[in-house]
Coordinates of C-alpha atoms and ligand atoms in Angstrom, one line a residue:
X1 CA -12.8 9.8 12.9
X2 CA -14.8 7.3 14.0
X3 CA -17.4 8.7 11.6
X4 CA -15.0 6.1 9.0
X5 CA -16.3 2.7 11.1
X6 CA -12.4 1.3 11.4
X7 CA -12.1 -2.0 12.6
X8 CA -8.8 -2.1 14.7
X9 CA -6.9 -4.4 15.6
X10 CA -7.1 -6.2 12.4
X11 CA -7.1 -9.9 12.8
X12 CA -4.0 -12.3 12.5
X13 CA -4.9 -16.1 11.4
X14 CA -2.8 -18.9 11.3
X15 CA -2.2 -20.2 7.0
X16 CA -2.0 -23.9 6.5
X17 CA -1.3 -23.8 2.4
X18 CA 0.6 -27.3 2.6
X19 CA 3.1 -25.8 0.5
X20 CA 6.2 -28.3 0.7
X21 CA 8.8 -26.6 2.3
X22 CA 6.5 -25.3 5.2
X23 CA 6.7 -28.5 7.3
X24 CA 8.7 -26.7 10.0
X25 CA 7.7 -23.3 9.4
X26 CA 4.6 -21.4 11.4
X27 CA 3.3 -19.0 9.1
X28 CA 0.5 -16.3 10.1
X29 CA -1.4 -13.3 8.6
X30 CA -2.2 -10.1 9.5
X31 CA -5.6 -9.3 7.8
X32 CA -5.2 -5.3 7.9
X33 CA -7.4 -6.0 3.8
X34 CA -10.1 -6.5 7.1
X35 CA -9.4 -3.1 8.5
X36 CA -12.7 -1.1 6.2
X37 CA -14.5 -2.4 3.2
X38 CA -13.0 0.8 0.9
X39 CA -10.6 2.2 3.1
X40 CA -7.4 -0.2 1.8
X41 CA -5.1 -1.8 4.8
X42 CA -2.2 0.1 4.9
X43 CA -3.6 3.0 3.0
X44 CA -5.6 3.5 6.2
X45 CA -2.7 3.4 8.5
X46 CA 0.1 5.4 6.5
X47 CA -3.4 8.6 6.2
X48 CA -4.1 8.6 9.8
X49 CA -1.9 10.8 11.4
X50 CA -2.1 13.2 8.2
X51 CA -5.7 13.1 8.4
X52 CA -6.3 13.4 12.1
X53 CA -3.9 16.6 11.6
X54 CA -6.0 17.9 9.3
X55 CA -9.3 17.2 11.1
X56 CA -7.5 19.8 13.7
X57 CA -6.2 22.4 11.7
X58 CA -9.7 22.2 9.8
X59 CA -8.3 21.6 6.5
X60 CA -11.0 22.2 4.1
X61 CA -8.7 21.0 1.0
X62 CA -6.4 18.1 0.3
X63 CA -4.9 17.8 -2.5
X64 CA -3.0 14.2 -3.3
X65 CA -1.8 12.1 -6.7
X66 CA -1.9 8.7 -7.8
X67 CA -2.9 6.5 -11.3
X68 CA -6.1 5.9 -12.6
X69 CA -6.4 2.7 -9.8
X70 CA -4.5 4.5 -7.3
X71 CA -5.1 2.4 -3.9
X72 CA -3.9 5.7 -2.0
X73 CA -6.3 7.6 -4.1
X74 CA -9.6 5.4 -3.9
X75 CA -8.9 5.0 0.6
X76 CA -8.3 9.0 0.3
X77 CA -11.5 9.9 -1.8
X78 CA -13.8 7.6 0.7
X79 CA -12.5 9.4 3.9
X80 CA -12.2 13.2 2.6
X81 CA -15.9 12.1 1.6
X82 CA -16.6 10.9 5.0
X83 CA -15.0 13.5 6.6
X84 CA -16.2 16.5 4.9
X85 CA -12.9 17.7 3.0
X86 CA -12.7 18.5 -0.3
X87 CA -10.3 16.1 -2.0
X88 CA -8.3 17.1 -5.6
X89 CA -7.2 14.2 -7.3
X90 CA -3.9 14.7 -9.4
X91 CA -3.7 11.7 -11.9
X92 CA -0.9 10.5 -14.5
X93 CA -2.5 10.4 -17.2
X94 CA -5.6 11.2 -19.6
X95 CA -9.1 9.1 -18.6
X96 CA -11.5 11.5 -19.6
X97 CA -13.0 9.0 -22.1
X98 CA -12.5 6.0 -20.0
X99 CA -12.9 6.3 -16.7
X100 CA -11.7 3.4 -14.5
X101 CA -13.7 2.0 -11.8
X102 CA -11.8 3.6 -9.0
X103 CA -12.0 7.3 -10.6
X104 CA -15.4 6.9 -10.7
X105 CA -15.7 6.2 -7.1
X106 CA -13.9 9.4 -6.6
X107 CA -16.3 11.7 -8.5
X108 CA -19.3 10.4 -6.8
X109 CA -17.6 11.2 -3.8
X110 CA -17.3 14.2 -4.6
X111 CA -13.5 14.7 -5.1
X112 CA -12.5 16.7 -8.2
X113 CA -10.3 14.8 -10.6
X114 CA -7.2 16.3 -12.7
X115 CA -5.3 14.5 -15.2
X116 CA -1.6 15.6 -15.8
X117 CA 0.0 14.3 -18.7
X118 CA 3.5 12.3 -17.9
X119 CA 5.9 15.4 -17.7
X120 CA 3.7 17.3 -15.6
X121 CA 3.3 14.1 -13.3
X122 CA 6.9 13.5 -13.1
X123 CA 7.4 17.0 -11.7
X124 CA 5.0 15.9 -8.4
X125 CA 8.2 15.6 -6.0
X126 CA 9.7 18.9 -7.2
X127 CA 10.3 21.9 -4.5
X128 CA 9.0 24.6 -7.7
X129 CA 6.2 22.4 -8.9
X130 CA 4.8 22.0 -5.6
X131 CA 5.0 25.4 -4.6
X132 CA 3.2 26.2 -7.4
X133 CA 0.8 24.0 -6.6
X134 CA 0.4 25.0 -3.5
X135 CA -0.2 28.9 -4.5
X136 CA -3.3 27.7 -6.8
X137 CA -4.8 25.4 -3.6
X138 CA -3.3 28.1 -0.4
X139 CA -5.5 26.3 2.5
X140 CA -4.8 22.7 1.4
X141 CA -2.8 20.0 2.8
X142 CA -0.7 18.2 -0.3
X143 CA -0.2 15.0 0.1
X144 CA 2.5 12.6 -1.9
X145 CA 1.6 9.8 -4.1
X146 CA 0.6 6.6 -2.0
X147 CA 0.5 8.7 1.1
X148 CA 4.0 7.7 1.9
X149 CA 5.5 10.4 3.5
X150 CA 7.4 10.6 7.0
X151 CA 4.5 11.8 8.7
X152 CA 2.4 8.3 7.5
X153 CA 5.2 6.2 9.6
X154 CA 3.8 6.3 13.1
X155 CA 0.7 4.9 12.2
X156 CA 2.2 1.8 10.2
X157 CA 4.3 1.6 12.8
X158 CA 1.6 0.6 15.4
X159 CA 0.5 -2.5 13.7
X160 CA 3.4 -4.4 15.5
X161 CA 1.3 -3.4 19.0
X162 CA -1.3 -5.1 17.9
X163 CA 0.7 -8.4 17.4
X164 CA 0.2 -11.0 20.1
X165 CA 2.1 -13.7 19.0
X166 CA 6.5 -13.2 18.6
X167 CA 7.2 -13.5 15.0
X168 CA 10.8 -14.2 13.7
X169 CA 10.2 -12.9 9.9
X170 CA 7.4 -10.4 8.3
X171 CA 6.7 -10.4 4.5
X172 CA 4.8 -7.4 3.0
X173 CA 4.7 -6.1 -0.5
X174 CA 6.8 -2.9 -1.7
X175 CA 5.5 -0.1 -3.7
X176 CA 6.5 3.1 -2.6
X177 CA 8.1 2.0 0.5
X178 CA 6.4 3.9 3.1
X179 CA 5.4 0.6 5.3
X180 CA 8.4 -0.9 4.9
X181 CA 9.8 2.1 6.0
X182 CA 7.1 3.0 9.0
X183 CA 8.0 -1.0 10.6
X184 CA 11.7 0.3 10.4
X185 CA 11.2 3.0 12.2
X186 CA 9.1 1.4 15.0
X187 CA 12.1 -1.0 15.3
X188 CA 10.7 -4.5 14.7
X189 CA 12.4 -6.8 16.2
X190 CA 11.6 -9.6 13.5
X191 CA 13.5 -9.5 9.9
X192 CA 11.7 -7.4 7.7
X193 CA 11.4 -8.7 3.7
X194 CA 9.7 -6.4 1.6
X195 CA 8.9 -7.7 -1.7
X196 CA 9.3 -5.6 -4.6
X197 CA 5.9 -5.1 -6.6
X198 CA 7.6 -3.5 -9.6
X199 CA 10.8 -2.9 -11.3
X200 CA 13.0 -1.1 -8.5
X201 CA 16.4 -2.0 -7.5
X202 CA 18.1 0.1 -5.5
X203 CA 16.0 2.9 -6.3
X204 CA 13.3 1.3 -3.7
X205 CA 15.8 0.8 -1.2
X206 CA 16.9 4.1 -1.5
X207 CA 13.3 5.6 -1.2
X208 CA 12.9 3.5 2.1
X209 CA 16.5 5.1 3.5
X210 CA 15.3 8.8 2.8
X211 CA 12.3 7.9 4.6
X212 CA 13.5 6.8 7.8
X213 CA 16.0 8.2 9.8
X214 CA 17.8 5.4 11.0
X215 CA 17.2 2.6 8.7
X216 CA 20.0 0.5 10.1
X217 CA 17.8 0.2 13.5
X218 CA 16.7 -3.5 12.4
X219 CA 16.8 -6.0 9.9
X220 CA 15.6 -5.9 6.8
X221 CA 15.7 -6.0 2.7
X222 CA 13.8 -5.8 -0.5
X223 CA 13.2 -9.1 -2.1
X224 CA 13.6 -8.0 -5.9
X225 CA 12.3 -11.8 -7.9
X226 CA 8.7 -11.2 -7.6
X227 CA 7.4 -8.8 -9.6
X228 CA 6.5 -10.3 -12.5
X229 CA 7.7 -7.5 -15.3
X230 CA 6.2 -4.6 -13.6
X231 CA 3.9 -2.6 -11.2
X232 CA 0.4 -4.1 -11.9
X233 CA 1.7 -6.9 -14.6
X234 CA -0.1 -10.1 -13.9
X235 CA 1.4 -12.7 -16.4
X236 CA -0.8 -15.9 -16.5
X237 CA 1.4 -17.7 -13.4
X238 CA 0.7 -15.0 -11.2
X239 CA -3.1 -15.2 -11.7
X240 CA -3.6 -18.6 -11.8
X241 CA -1.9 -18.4 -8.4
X242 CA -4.2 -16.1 -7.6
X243 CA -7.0 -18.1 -8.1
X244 CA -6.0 -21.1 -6.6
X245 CA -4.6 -20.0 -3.7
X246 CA -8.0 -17.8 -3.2
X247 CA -10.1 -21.3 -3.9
X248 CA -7.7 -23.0 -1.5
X249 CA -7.4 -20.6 1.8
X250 CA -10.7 -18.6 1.3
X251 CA -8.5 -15.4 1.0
X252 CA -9.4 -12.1 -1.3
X253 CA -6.2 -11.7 -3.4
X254 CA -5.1 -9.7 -6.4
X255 CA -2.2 -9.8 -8.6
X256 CA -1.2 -6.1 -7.7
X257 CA 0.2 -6.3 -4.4
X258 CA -1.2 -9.7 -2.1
X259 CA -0.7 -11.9 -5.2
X260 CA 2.7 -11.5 -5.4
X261 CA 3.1 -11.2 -1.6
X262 CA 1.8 -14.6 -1.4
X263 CA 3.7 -16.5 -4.1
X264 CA 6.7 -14.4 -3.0
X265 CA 6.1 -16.1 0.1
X266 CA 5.2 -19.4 -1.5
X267 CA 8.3 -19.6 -3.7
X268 CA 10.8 -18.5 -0.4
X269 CA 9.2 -21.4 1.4
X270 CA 9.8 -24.1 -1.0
X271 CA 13.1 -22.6 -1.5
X272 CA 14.4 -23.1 2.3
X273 CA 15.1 -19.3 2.7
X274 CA 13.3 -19.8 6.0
X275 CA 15.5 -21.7 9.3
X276 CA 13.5 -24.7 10.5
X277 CA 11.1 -23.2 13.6
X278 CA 10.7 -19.7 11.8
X279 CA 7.7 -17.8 12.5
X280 CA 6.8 -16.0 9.6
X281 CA 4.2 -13.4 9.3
X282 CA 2.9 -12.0 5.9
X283 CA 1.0 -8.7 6.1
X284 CA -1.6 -8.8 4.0
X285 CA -2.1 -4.9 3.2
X286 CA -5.5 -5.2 1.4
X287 CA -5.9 -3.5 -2.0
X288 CA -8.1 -5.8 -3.2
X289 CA -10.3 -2.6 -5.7
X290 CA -7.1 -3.3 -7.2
X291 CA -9.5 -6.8 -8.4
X292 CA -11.3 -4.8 -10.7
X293 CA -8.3 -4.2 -13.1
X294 CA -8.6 -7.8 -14.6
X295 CA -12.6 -7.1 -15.1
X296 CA -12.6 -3.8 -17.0
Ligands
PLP1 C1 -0.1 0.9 -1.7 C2 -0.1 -0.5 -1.4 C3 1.1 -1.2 -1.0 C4 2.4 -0.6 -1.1 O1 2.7 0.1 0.1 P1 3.9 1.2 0.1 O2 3.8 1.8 1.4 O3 3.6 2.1 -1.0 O4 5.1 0.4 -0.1 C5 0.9 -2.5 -0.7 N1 -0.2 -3.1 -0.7 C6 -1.4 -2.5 -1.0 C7 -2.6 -3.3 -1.0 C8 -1.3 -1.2 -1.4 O5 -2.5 -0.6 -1.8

């Protein structure tokens, strides 16, 4: 593994945005987009375990899915790469005449890319399909879209070790609910808000609860006012957030997942959500290929 050059722990700096509201607030980062260049923050930690696994059994296959700027898939491609596993791509959808950036990445490392139409893709969870699946690749490991899967909790979970400082709140974004749901099962102790990066009430909560075992073990919920439309919708208020709040602090964002941790994080402040003397923690889970959508 160490063939992959991960930096651990990942670094947590104090933010000083001035925002009103945050007079009597402490608020901190966790830099885990610092964790590899390519190898995306908590893509990283939700693969590990499945990828050390792998390493031992000497899988020479995986096979995973994702969209054409799948986060999951791009962190994936670089460490089967790396690692000397051969790596097929599942995507929803047709880019054979447009390739995005991130699928290109993957075919020069070598991964072999498959586009399944929506139907097909919407089948990825199902017992039949994936036995199917399975028949056509018999030595590979298969692993679900954005890696979240109960085996990728451990690994989230350890992040909260490498935390020096006590924190009374911690702020990430929600996609598939796997980091959410790998701080739930380590038991943090501070309230969890996860903010949701796409249209998902109640169905994200309930992807969280099938994921860990005991999801009543701490405190937490799914902030549902921040995302803007959709998954990867970036109306002009969210990007000219972006790009001030990157001018202002110095830190990489994008609209995908850290933007709208940020201004989630922004607006709570301002709106008092936060008891006087709160230490608040936002885990910035890195992403930031996810940049390149604006540029194509
Ligand atoms: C995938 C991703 C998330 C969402 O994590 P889930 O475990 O799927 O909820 C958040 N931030 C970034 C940068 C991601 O790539």
């Amino acid at each position: 593994m160490s063939r992959l050059g991960i930096s651990l722990p990942s670094p947590v700096q104090k933010l000083d945005p001035g925002w009103p509201g945050c007079e009597s607030l402490q608020l901190w980062i966790k830099r885990d987009d610092l964790i590899h260049p390519v190898i995306s923050g908590n893509k990283w930690r939700k693969l590990k375990y499945a990828l050390l696994d792998g390493l031992c059994a000497q899988v020479g296959e995986i096979v995973s899915f994702g969209g054409g700027h799948s986060n999951h898939l791009h962190a994936l491609g670089y460490c089967c790469w790396k690692l000397g596993i051969q790596l097929t791509a599942l995507i929803r959808g047709d880019y054979r005449h447009q390739p995005t950036p991130m699928l290109q990445d993957l075919k020069a490392w070598g991964a072999q890319v498959r586009y399944l139409d929506k139907q097909h893709y919407r089948r990825r969870t199902e017992p039949d399909f994936l036995q199917q699946l399975q028949h056509v690749h018999p030595h590979a490991l298969i692993i679900p879209e954005g890696g979240s899967q109960p085996q990728a909790l451990p690994g989230v979970g350890e992040l909260l070790n490498e935390l020096e400082q006590d924190v009374t709140h911690i702020l990430l974004p929600v996609g598939s609910g796997g980091t959410l749901a790998g701080l739930i099962r380590a038991r943090c102790r501070a309230q969890l808000i996860g903010i949701a990066v796409l249209r998902g009430r109640g169905y994200l909560e309930q992807e969280v609860m099938d994921l860990v075992s005991d999801p009543g073990a701490c405190d937490w919920q799914i902030c549902h006012d921040f995302h803007f439309g959709g998954y990867a919708k970036a109306p002009a208020p969210l990007r000219d957030f972006c790009r001030h709040f990157s001018l202002q602090t110095g830190l990489p964002v994008e609209p995908v997942y850290s933007g709208k941790l940020f201004f989630a994080l922004k607006s709570l402040c301002q709106s008092g959500f936060f008891p006087a003397g709160s230490k608040v923690l936002a885990l910035h889970t890195g992403g930031l290929q996810g940049k390149r959508i604006g540029s194509e």
